[in-house]
């Protein structure tokens, strides 16, 4: 990915370029942040903070290199700062977080490949589960609302969501193994 | 730790309900075990992808789904299929008689309000098509080529079918979808070939000039100039114009009125009185380009070439109406006034407000479903407005009274439409001012940028009747 300079000197990135690059990378940044912060609303806040940090440091960015990997380091850093600020006692240990951060970067391609299978696997879900998981993730309904809608307890909804994620994980695993065999 | 326990801990983390002891247990295990970290990363990324990737939930067009299921990532996976295919092919040589060659290569998939003229091919929906020419005078028609390419024709249009990977657009607009199976699908025009590399794009050819407009909605397209061999690559969101024969007629002036609107007799007897509009104009910007854009940047770019003197006053023929996805001056509503000083308003028994629609030549009909138009009467303080100076907004802040609606089906761009309601009659009776003014707007929004701009004849139209108010008074 290269950046065309329109405002400042050669090799630098204008604000317009930056916004384009950031928007292109935003989903990936969210995926990185959510390794440490599973709550999507918190993750979005963190990515917003990361955008500010990125723009401050944009001089350090080499426009001849891909933007996302460079930006993801900042996003993960912001995520760690967020966790510290929250100082939740029940958060993951620093040691675990550091290892996960390194391995998330190392496994980027592998996780992208898994993600490519996700759409197909979603289509194999039974209708009821597909509807539930779409309402939760895409329509962003709360677990309480889903409980009312599907006439089930909140705990049962959480259990179903867990089961659906396991099913999708197994489906992806299956597809990866099939590919490897061929 | 057993995998089940690990999975439960990861799930607790995703739910954000781990207690201190569980969080420590998970942290310790993640620090110790690479396998645990692998599973953790996979599960959290699955959760994150579901949460942030909207594309997962959007239903793909049929061809994209087919394409996806066909995706094979390893060359080795081709081998058994290739072998099996060879065996079947060899067997077929010996066992089955050679089938007659089928000359057809496309299908009429959908038609909307289609009227055909001339042409040498069958035009029923579902018909198979061979090489030949189709001429569509009204409506929308979608052709499905055996290669997988889909071409939607927007009347008035003429298209010559050549084979499943090629057709020639003689005049009019064709919107094309090309899946991977039809990469390289080619639309030949008088001045250039447009070659598609997996995308959705539209091409319009003006028969009079040969001018060719290409607009890419998705993917990539290549425009190859026939005369010079010059090649221009276009990406999503880009447009390109090939001038024809040096006769560069600005698209804003190429009014494509066919003049074939059937002059249906008015359903009004001798007791009806007809009033022609005394003033009519539209608010919103006059399109400067064939493909009216809602992209603010493009609108700003076009602003410079926008001549205020030739606003709608100079658009002598049509009053334009549009409801775009976004707000802004590309949205247009028409205003029509009548002078009713000659009649006793209290004696009105019935009224009929009539408009004659005609193709505006701007925007794509494919980007619009059946369209509902609403007619409102202006009440309260209505200024004595001036046709020539009206710009992006109607002067003052008059109240609007809903009077009725009518619908133009998808693909229909011409014909007589209007409202004949009790609300209209009551409105006319209640207004005491000699001048009554109506506003016409399209309630239906386009489904995608660059949708059709509807137009109906103004009082300056050379051949079509102006906006008309037909009134029947009580018989004495």
XYZ file of C-alpha atoms in Angstrom:
658
model
C 0.000 0.000 0.000
C 1.479 3.331 -0.913
C 0.417 6.756 0.141
C 0.280 9.626 -2.264
C 1.346 12.836 -0.736
C -0.815 15.818 -1.542
C -0.115 18.324 1.174
C 3.271 17.831 2.722
C 6.662 16.686 1.519
C 7.418 13.476 -0.282
C 7.004 10.272 1.721
C 4.711 11.887 4.248
C 1.056 11.136 4.812
C -1.635 13.814 4.622
C -4.619 13.835 6.912
C -6.850 12.684 4.074
C -4.493 9.777 3.318
C -4.420 8.912 6.978
C -8.191 8.795 7.275
C -8.405 6.505 4.268
C -5.705 4.191 5.633
C -7.241 4.184 9.062
C -10.713 3.368 7.793
C -9.327 0.536 5.698
C -7.531 -0.898 8.712
C -10.207 -0.186 11.323
C -11.786 -3.641 11.376
C -8.414 -5.309 11.706
C -7.504 -2.955 14.527
C -10.700 -3.896 16.329
C -9.899 -7.579 15.927
C -6.471 -7.012 17.468
C -7.827 -4.999 20.368
C -10.531 -7.552 21.071
C -7.880 -10.167 21.806
C -7.451 -8.324 25.093
C -10.773 -6.488 25.415
C -13.716 -8.697 24.465
C -16.316 -5.969 24.916
C -16.866 -4.450 21.480
C -17.936 -1.012 22.764
C -14.774 -0.743 24.880
C -12.735 -1.983 21.935
C -14.200 0.743 19.710
C -13.230 3.382 22.291
C -9.717 2.004 22.391
C -9.420 2.067 18.606
C -10.559 5.695 18.629
C -7.815 6.485 21.136
C -5.386 4.581 18.949
C -6.373 6.767 15.984
C -5.266 9.855 17.877
C -1.985 8.206 18.854
C -1.442 7.060 15.269
C -1.953 10.530 13.840
C 0.509 11.942 16.397
C 3.092 9.398 15.290
C 2.307 9.450 11.588
C 5.763 10.882 10.829
C 7.209 7.534 11.863
C 5.097 5.644 9.363
C 6.839 4.495 6.198
C 4.245 4.881 3.414
C 5.968 2.143 1.431
C 4.964 -0.428 4.029
C 1.507 -1.784 4.842
C -0.382 0.373 7.295
C -2.340 -2.216 9.275
C 0.555 -4.093 10.947
C 2.172 -0.794 11.912
C -1.087 0.538 13.320
C -1.958 -2.696 15.137
C 1.013 -2.322 17.464
C -0.360 1.038 18.572
C -3.835 -0.406 18.978
C -2.567 -3.249 21.161
C -0.591 -0.765 23.197
C -3.695 1.355 23.724
C -5.569 -1.788 24.720
C -2.966 -2.551 27.378
C -3.181 0.999 28.691
C -6.954 0.710 28.844
C -6.700 -2.479 30.884
C -4.259 -0.868 33.292
C -6.481 2.169 33.724
C -9.448 -0.023 34.440
C -7.242 -1.887 36.897
C -9.666 -4.736 36.965
C -8.517 -7.370 39.355
C -9.979 -10.113 37.282
C -8.127 -9.154 34.136
C -5.463 -11.311 32.482
C -1.942 -11.129 33.905
C 0.663 -8.902 32.255
C 2.699 -11.942 31.351
C -0.209 -13.594 29.563
C -1.089 -10.334 27.820
C 2.470 -9.840 26.559
C 2.621 -13.379 25.164
C -0.777 -13.026 23.519
C 0.250 -9.722 21.977
C 3.344 -11.242 20.380
C 1.529 -14.351 19.175
C -1.408 -12.360 17.789
C 1.035 -10.508 15.521
C 2.831 -13.723 14.550
C -0.434 -15.525 13.799
C -2.048 -12.747 11.785
C -2.092 -14.683 8.504
C -3.325 -17.885 10.121
C -6.182 -16.075 11.843
C -7.086 -14.242 8.632
C -7.274 -17.576 6.844
C -9.591 -18.923 9.541
C -11.752 -15.832 9.258
C -12.162 -16.492 5.532
C -13.972 -19.733 6.395
C -16.249 -18.107 8.925
C -18.838 -16.846 6.443
C -19.325 -20.294 4.977
C -19.542 -21.872 8.417
C -22.158 -19.342 9.514
C -24.365 -20.583 6.718
C -24.287 -24.118 8.071
C -25.886 -23.083 11.385
C -29.485 -24.116 12.057
C -31.844 -21.179 11.415
C -32.673 -20.507 15.045
C -29.028 -20.317 16.069
C -28.103 -18.258 13.022
C -30.828 -15.802 13.940
C -29.696 -15.610 17.552
C -26.063 -15.086 16.737
C -26.911 -12.446 14.150
C -29.150 -10.593 16.607
C -26.400 -10.633 19.205
C -23.409 -9.709 17.062
C -24.810 -7.811 14.114
C -27.994 -6.214 15.476
C -26.260 -5.758 18.834
C -29.263 -6.845 20.902
C -28.490 -7.385 24.573
C -28.577 -10.870 26.077
C -31.596 -9.745 28.126
C -33.486 -8.693 24.976
C -32.566 -11.956 23.314
C -33.849 -13.841 26.375
C -37.233 -12.160 25.995
C -37.304 -12.637 22.278
C -36.434 -16.316 22.316
C -38.289 -16.928 25.599
C -35.254 -18.280 27.350
C -33.198 -17.335 30.383
C -30.192 -15.057 30.050
C -27.965 -17.915 31.076
C -29.460 -20.167 28.398
C -28.746 -17.476 25.805
C -25.126 -17.230 26.948
C -24.839 -21.014 26.783
C -26.261 -21.089 23.272
C -23.888 -18.352 22.139
C -21.000 -20.340 23.580
C -22.185 -23.484 21.828
C -22.547 -21.637 18.514
C -19.002 -20.272 18.795
C -17.734 -23.797 19.513
C -19.638 -25.120 16.503
C -18.209 -22.403 14.280
C -14.726 -23.021 15.635
C -15.064 -26.746 14.911
C -16.399 -26.039 11.419
C -13.450 -23.763 10.639
C -11.039 -26.330 12.063
C -12.604 -28.966 9.857
C -12.234 -26.839 6.749
C -8.612 -26.048 7.538
C -7.861 -29.749 7.998
C -9.651 -30.676 4.781
C -7.544 -28.127 2.963
C -4.359 -29.478 4.471
C -5.236 -33.018 3.360
C -5.760 -32.049 -0.259
C -6.027 -28.349 32.454
C -8.624 -30.124 30.419
C -9.676 -28.506 27.166
C -13.277 -28.223 28.310
C -12.225 -26.241 31.361
C -10.047 -23.981 29.225
C -12.925 -23.383 26.803
C -15.212 -22.457 29.699
C -12.638 -20.028 31.068
C -12.195 -18.412 27.646
C -15.932 -18.151 27.320
C -16.166 -16.575 30.792
C -13.559 -14.055 29.658
C -15.626 -13.229 26.536
C -18.677 -12.787 28.790
C -16.569 -10.642 31.137
C -17.721 -12.570 34.168
C -14.555 -14.313 35.361
C -13.927 -14.013 39.074
C -10.481 -13.291 40.426
C -9.532 -16.946 40.886
C -10.721 -17.917 37.395
C -8.903 -14.987 35.782
C -5.707 -16.063 37.526
C -6.221 -19.656 36.466
C -6.721 -18.614 32.840
C -3.726 -16.235 32.949
C -1.457 -18.901 34.389
C -2.532 -21.447 31.851
C -2.085 -19.020 28.975
C 1.394 -18.155 30.224
C 2.365 -21.812 30.377
C 0.777 -23.381 27.354
C 1.232 -22.452 23.708
C -1.769 -24.629 22.824
C -3.921 -22.687 25.250
C -2.816 -19.410 23.694
C -3.556 -20.800 20.254
C -7.106 -21.730 21.256
C -7.567 -18.417 23.087
C -6.496 -16.420 20.027
C -8.765 -18.449 17.750
C -11.800 -18.053 19.993
C -11.314 -14.349 20.666
C -10.733 -13.637 16.986
C -13.873 -15.592 16.082
C -15.810 -13.513 18.613
C -14.226 -10.274 17.321
C -14.855 -11.097 13.656
C -18.516 -11.822 14.368
C -18.774 -8.502 16.184
C -16.988 -6.195 13.771
C -17.208 -7.656 10.275
C -20.612 -6.590 8.955
C -19.806 -8.211 5.633
C -20.341 -11.625 7.219
C -24.020 -10.911 7.605
C -24.751 -9.333 4.265
C -26.306 -11.704 1.807
C -24.141 -11.927 -1.264
C -25.568 -11.743 -4.779
C -26.320 -15.166 -6.124
C -23.327 -15.216 -8.413
C -20.977 -14.333 -5.571
C -22.289 -17.213 -3.501
C -21.846 -19.613 -6.349
C -18.401 -18.273 -6.888
C -17.531 -18.727 -3.256
C -18.627 -22.296 -3.054
C -16.497 -23.010 -6.067
C -13.364 -21.628 -4.419
C -10.650 -24.252 -4.348
C -7.472 -23.265 -2.635
C -5.133 -26.050 -3.527
C -4.076 -27.060 -6.982
C -3.892 -30.650 -5.823
C -7.601 -30.666 -5.222
C -8.176 -30.252 -8.960
C -6.495 -33.517 -9.815
C -9.181 -36.090 -8.896
C -11.852 -33.915 -10.507
C -9.789 -33.440 -13.599
C -9.296 -37.191 -13.849
C -12.969 -37.888 -13.325
C -13.920 -35.271 -15.883
C -11.546 -36.804 -18.429
C -13.008 -40.250 -17.879
C -16.562 -38.947 -18.315
C -15.520 -37.081 -21.433
C -13.845 -40.151 -22.955
C -16.840 -42.340 -22.118
C -19.218 -39.807 -23.601
C -17.382 -40.020 -26.913
C -18.234 -43.691 -27.189
C -21.490 -44.104 -25.345
C -23.588 -41.062 -26.158
C -24.595 -39.626 -29.501
C -23.245 -36.150 -30.134
C -25.896 -33.636 -29.057
C -27.024 -31.030 -31.523
C -25.197 -27.774 -30.985
C -27.353 -25.277 -29.095
C -27.009 -21.838 -30.688
C -28.469 -20.015 -27.669
C -26.225 -18.509 -25.011
C -28.365 -16.179 -22.933
C -31.720 -15.979 -21.218
C -34.265 -13.228 -20.544
C -34.216 -13.473 -16.772
C -36.469 -10.621 -15.650
C -38.626 -8.004 -17.284
C -40.238 -4.930 -15.723
C -42.899 -3.039 -17.681
C -41.088 -3.969 -20.879
C -42.215 -2.887 -24.320
C -40.172 -4.140 -27.226
C -39.877 -2.670 -30.660
C -38.458 -4.354 -33.763
C -35.487 -6.545 -33.057
C -35.083 -10.074 -34.356
C -35.189 -12.150 -31.160
C -37.946 -13.612 -29.008
C -38.712 -11.340 -26.100
C -40.702 -13.457 -23.631
C -39.412 -13.709 -20.077
C -37.540 -17.010 -19.760
C -36.749 -17.175 -23.502
C -33.350 -18.442 -24.571
C -31.498 -16.068 -26.869
C -29.079 -16.576 -29.735
C -27.134 -13.925 -31.629
C -29.295 -11.046 -32.795
C -30.556 -7.639 -31.779
C -32.924 -6.608 -28.987
C -34.656 -3.246 -28.981
C -36.401 -2.184 -25.801
C -38.514 0.956 -25.954
C -39.810 0.959 -22.394
C -39.017 -0.692 -19.075
C -36.157 -2.738 -17.688
C -34.976 -6.175 -18.779
C -32.267 -8.373 -17.273
C -30.394 -10.835 -19.479
C -28.443 -13.708 -18.007
C -25.581 -14.893 -20.209
C -24.396 -18.504 -19.923
C -20.972 -17.186 -18.946
C -22.604 -15.882 -15.765
C -22.634 -12.232 -16.785
C -25.866 -10.358 -16.165
C -26.845 -7.331 -18.202
C -29.783 -5.104 -17.285
C -31.078 -3.007 -20.152
C -32.717 0.332 -19.401
C -35.051 1.560 -22.120
C -34.702 3.075 -24.605
C -31.888 0.744 -25.589
C -30.654 -1.455 -28.439
C -28.274 -4.329 -27.826
C -26.743 -6.797 -30.244
C -25.970 -10.184 -28.717
C -22.815 -11.767 -30.093
C -21.897 -14.639 -27.772
C -21.919 -15.447 -24.064
C -18.884 -13.215 -23.469
C -19.701 -10.350 -25.826
C -22.435 -7.943 -26.804
C -22.662 -4.653 -28.603
C -24.475 -1.690 -27.116
C -25.829 0.328 -30.009
C -27.546 2.949 -27.907
C -28.949 3.360 -24.423
C -27.890 2.127 -21.017
C -26.777 -1.322 -19.876
C -25.876 -2.162 -16.270
C -23.613 -5.206 -16.070
C -22.687 -7.665 -13.320
C -19.770 -9.935 -14.022
C -18.839 -12.839 -11.741
C -15.481 -14.572 -11.875
C -16.761 -17.081 -14.428
C -17.263 -14.265 -16.937
C -14.088 -12.259 -16.348
C -13.257 -10.461 -19.559
C -16.908 -9.991 -20.527
C -16.891 -7.331 -23.214
C -19.358 -4.618 -24.179
C -18.581 -3.210 -27.579
C -19.663 0.372 -28.212
C -19.175 2.529 -31.316
C -16.066 4.196 -29.935
C -14.652 1.769 -27.368
C -14.761 -1.733 -25.925
C -15.480 -1.989 -22.226
C -13.891 -5.085 -20.717
C -14.989 -6.193 -17.293
C -12.747 -7.714 -14.658
C -15.253 -8.997 -12.133
C -17.507 -6.135 -11.189
C -20.651 -4.113 -11.631
C -20.689 -1.200 -14.004
C -22.946 0.734 -16.319
C -22.429 1.906 -19.877
C -24.506 4.419 -21.808
C -24.152 5.050 -25.503
C -25.716 8.073 -27.187
C -26.641 6.919 -30.647
C -26.587 10.410 -32.149
C -22.988 11.081 -31.167
C -21.500 7.713 -30.272
C -20.497 9.225 -26.959
C -19.974 6.492 -24.377
C -20.230 6.921 -20.614
C -18.881 4.246 -18.292
C -19.391 4.189 -14.556
C -17.924 1.520 -12.253
C -19.877 0.684 -9.105
C -17.664 -2.204 -7.949
C -14.442 -3.842 -9.089
C -12.437 -2.955 -12.169
C -13.164 -2.220 -15.797
C -10.976 -1.443 -18.776
C -12.047 0.948 -21.523
C -10.252 0.222 -24.822
C -10.537 2.944 -27.447
C -11.325 1.389 -30.816
C -9.578 4.062 -32.898
C -6.390 4.707 -30.974
C -5.956 1.513 -28.973
C -5.638 3.657 -25.854
C -6.577 1.788 -22.692
C -8.042 3.402 -19.586
C -8.444 1.384 -16.370
C -11.340 2.332 -14.097
C -11.950 1.323 -10.489
C -14.997 1.439 -8.254
C -16.555 4.888 -8.077
C -14.859 6.105 -11.270
C -16.515 7.300 -14.457
C -15.247 7.848 -17.927
C -16.554 9.480 -21.073
C -15.458 8.603 -24.592
C -16.403 11.409 -26.968
C -17.895 10.278 -30.225
C -16.619 11.393 -33.626
C -15.633 14.756 -32.241
C -19.261 15.790 -31.966
C -19.058 16.494 -28.293
C -22.574 17.301 -27.221
C -22.726 17.952 -23.492
C -24.946 15.296 -21.924
C -27.041 17.953 -20.197
C -28.259 19.036 -23.613
C -28.952 15.628 -25.087
C -32.549 15.423 -24.199
C -33.696 11.982 -25.175
C -37.385 12.420 -25.680
C -38.671 9.742 -27.989
C -41.862 11.549 -28.817
C -43.682 8.224 -28.895
C -45.856 8.722 -25.864
C -49.279 7.512 -26.819
C -51.728 10.371 -26.664
C -54.360 8.643 -24.581
C -57.662 10.494 -24.597
C -58.338 12.295 -21.341
C -61.078 10.663 -19.329
C -62.912 13.929 -18.941
C -66.191 14.961 -20.542
C -67.330 18.392 -21.702
C -68.251 19.453 -18.164
C -64.577 19.604 -17.245
C -62.428 22.753 -17.451
C -58.689 22.471 -17.968
C -56.106 24.750 -16.439
C -52.512 24.657 -17.593
C -49.787 25.542 -15.138
C -49.098 29.254 -14.941
C -45.725 28.663 -13.313
C -43.614 25.564 -12.805
C -40.058 24.867 -11.712
C -38.059 22.458 -9.618
C -35.882 23.095 -6.616
C -32.478 21.449 -6.335
C -29.583 21.366 -8.674
C -29.810 20.797 -12.355
C -27.740 17.726 -13.212
C -24.468 18.557 -14.897
C -23.661 15.005 -15.798
C -25.424 12.000 -17.139
C -24.851 10.142 -13.897
C -26.169 12.339 -11.206
C -23.985 11.824 -8.212
C -24.687 12.124 -4.548
C -21.038 12.074 -3.704
C -20.483 15.398 -2.013
C -16.976 15.740 -3.395
C -18.192 15.255 -6.932
C -21.068 17.644 -6.396
C -18.553 20.226 -5.183
C -16.364 19.583 -8.189
C -19.296 20.013 -10.528
C -20.354 23.180 -8.772
C -17.865 25.197 -10.782
C -19.349 24.123 -14.057
C -22.805 24.849 -12.751
C -24.176 27.951 -14.420
C -26.808 29.610 -12.320
C -28.356 31.295 -15.359
C -29.237 27.980 -16.862
C -30.744 26.572 -13.716
C -34.157 25.123 -14.244
C -35.465 28.192 -16.020
C -33.459 27.186 -19.014
C -34.316 23.514 -18.586
C -37.256 24.258 -20.768
C -38.648 20.825 -21.096
C -38.781 18.819 -17.889
C -39.370 19.315 -14.191
C -37.002 16.969 -12.401
C -37.768 14.966 -9.280
C -35.317 12.868 -7.301
C -34.926 11.424 -3.821
C -31.308 10.392 -3.343
C -29.802 8.330 -0.536
C -28.174 11.410 0.948
C -29.553 14.853 1.555
C -28.475 17.799 -0.558
C -29.246 19.801 -3.654
C -29.167 16.688 -5.819
C -32.609 16.011 -4.370
C -35.276 17.718 -6.362
C -38.959 18.521 -5.975
C -41.193 20.226 -8.466
C -43.545 23.130 -7.825
C -46.483 23.893 -10.054
C -48.904 26.828 -9.792
C -52.263 27.396 -11.436
C -54.269 30.586 -11.744
C -57.870 29.764 -10.823
C -59.161 33.332 -10.659
C -61.675 32.620 -13.430
C -63.866 30.160 -11.504
C -66.005 30.051 -8.403
C -63.993 27.734 -6.160
C -66.934 26.824 -3.953
C -68.608 25.151 -6.939
C -65.833 22.593 -7.483
C -67.229 19.092 -7.542
C -64.122 17.153 -8.551
C -60.533 17.811 -9.620
C -57.737 15.918 -11.338
C -54.067 16.929 -11.248
C -52.209 15.517 -14.268
C -48.532 15.201 -15.134
C -46.848 13.772 -18.224
C -43.658 11.934 -17.414
C -40.786 11.531 -19.873
C -37.268 10.054 -19.551
C -34.837 12.600 -18.134
C -31.770 10.693 -19.338
C -30.124 11.084 -15.924
C -29.371 8.301 -13.487
C -30.032 4.570 -13.535
C -33.503 3.064 -13.403
C -31.979 -0.150 -12.013
C -31.199 1.698 -8.793
C -34.833 2.357 -8.040
C -37.795 0.117 -7.125
C -41.421 0.998 -7.876
C -41.578 4.706 -7.096
C -44.285 6.471 -5.147
C -44.791 10.167 -5.802
C -46.639 12.402 -3.355
C -48.519 15.545 -4.259
C -48.907 18.286 -1.654
C -50.815 21.539 -1.750
C -49.085 24.618 -0.360
C -51.129 26.375 2.307
C -50.615 29.234 4.738
C -48.341 32.012 3.541
C -47.321 31.091 0.006
C -45.041 33.631 -1.599
C -45.620 34.898 -5.115
C -42.648 32.899 -6.315
C -40.613 33.503 -9.422
C -39.917 30.569 -11.748
C -36.653 31.965 -13.006
C -35.021 32.657 -9.677
C -35.939 29.520 -7.777
C -32.820 27.647 -6.595
C -32.236 24.947 -4.012
C -35.250 25.799 -1.881
C -38.746 27.069 -2.350
C -39.035 30.608 -0.919
C -40.706 31.064 2.449
C -42.005 28.340 4.720
C -45.434 27.406 3.435
C -47.392 24.593 5.066
C -47.948 21.449 3.025
C -51.190 19.526 2.792
C -50.994 15.938 1.536
C -53.316 15.485 -1.429
C -52.514 12.058 -2.819
C -49.949 9.728 -4.361
C -49.287 7.804 -7.534
C -46.810 5.080 -8.441
C -44.478 4.623 -11.396
C -43.502 0.951 -11.600
C -39.814 0.038 -11.754
C -38.489 0.872 -15.212
C -41.417 3.086 -16.192
C -40.275 6.567 -17.115
C -43.109 7.932 -19.145
C -46.839 8.177 -19.283
C -49.583 10.249 -17.715
C -49.923 10.141 -13.938
C -51.635 12.229 -11.321
C -54.003 12.395 -8.382
C -57.784 12.697 -8.305
C -58.750 12.662 -4.666
C -61.254 14.208 -2.321
C -58.342 15.841 -0.507
C -57.440 17.626 -3.728
C -61.011 18.856 -4.217
C -61.262 20.026 -0.606
C -57.903 21.762 -0.822
C -58.976 23.705 -3.903
C -62.246 24.704 -2.293
C -60.555 25.854 0.871
C -57.865 27.991 -0.768
C -59.189 31.469 -1.446
C -56.112 32.855 -3.149
C -56.416 33.005 -6.942
C -53.174 31.091 -7.307
C -52.824 27.500 -6.040
C -49.462 25.794 -5.839
C -48.620 22.090 -5.668
C -45.409 20.361 -4.711
C -44.522 17.007 -6.264
C -41.872 14.857 -4.597
C -40.730 11.285 -4.935
C -41.205 9.469 -1.682
C -39.202 6.453 -2.813
C -35.481 6.726 -2.322
C -32.998 5.190 -4.711
C -31.468 1.936 -3.471
C -28.008 2.954 -4.593
C -26.234 6.166 -5.563
C -26.808 7.475 -9.076
C -30.462 6.444 -9.256
C -32.870 7.668 -11.878
C -34.007 11.275 -11.951
C -37.668 11.280 -12.912
C -38.977 14.105 -15.047
C -42.348 15.354 -16.196
C -43.201 17.932 -18.816
C -43.121 21.560 -17.777
C -45.231 24.232 -19.473
C -42.225 24.852 -21.730
C -42.171 21.335 -23.195
C -42.398 21.487 -26.996
C -44.667 18.484 -27.493
C -46.046 17.105 -24.233
C -48.949 18.706 -22.366
C -47.958 20.900 -19.402
C -48.981 20.091 -15.812
C -52.744 20.299 -15.943
C -55.503 20.767 -13.420
C -58.831 19.453 -14.653
C -61.836 20.731 -12.706
C -65.496 19.774 -12.840
C -67.899 22.324 -11.446
C -71.376 21.695 -10.082
C -73.880 21.826 -12.907
C -76.227 24.726 -12.352
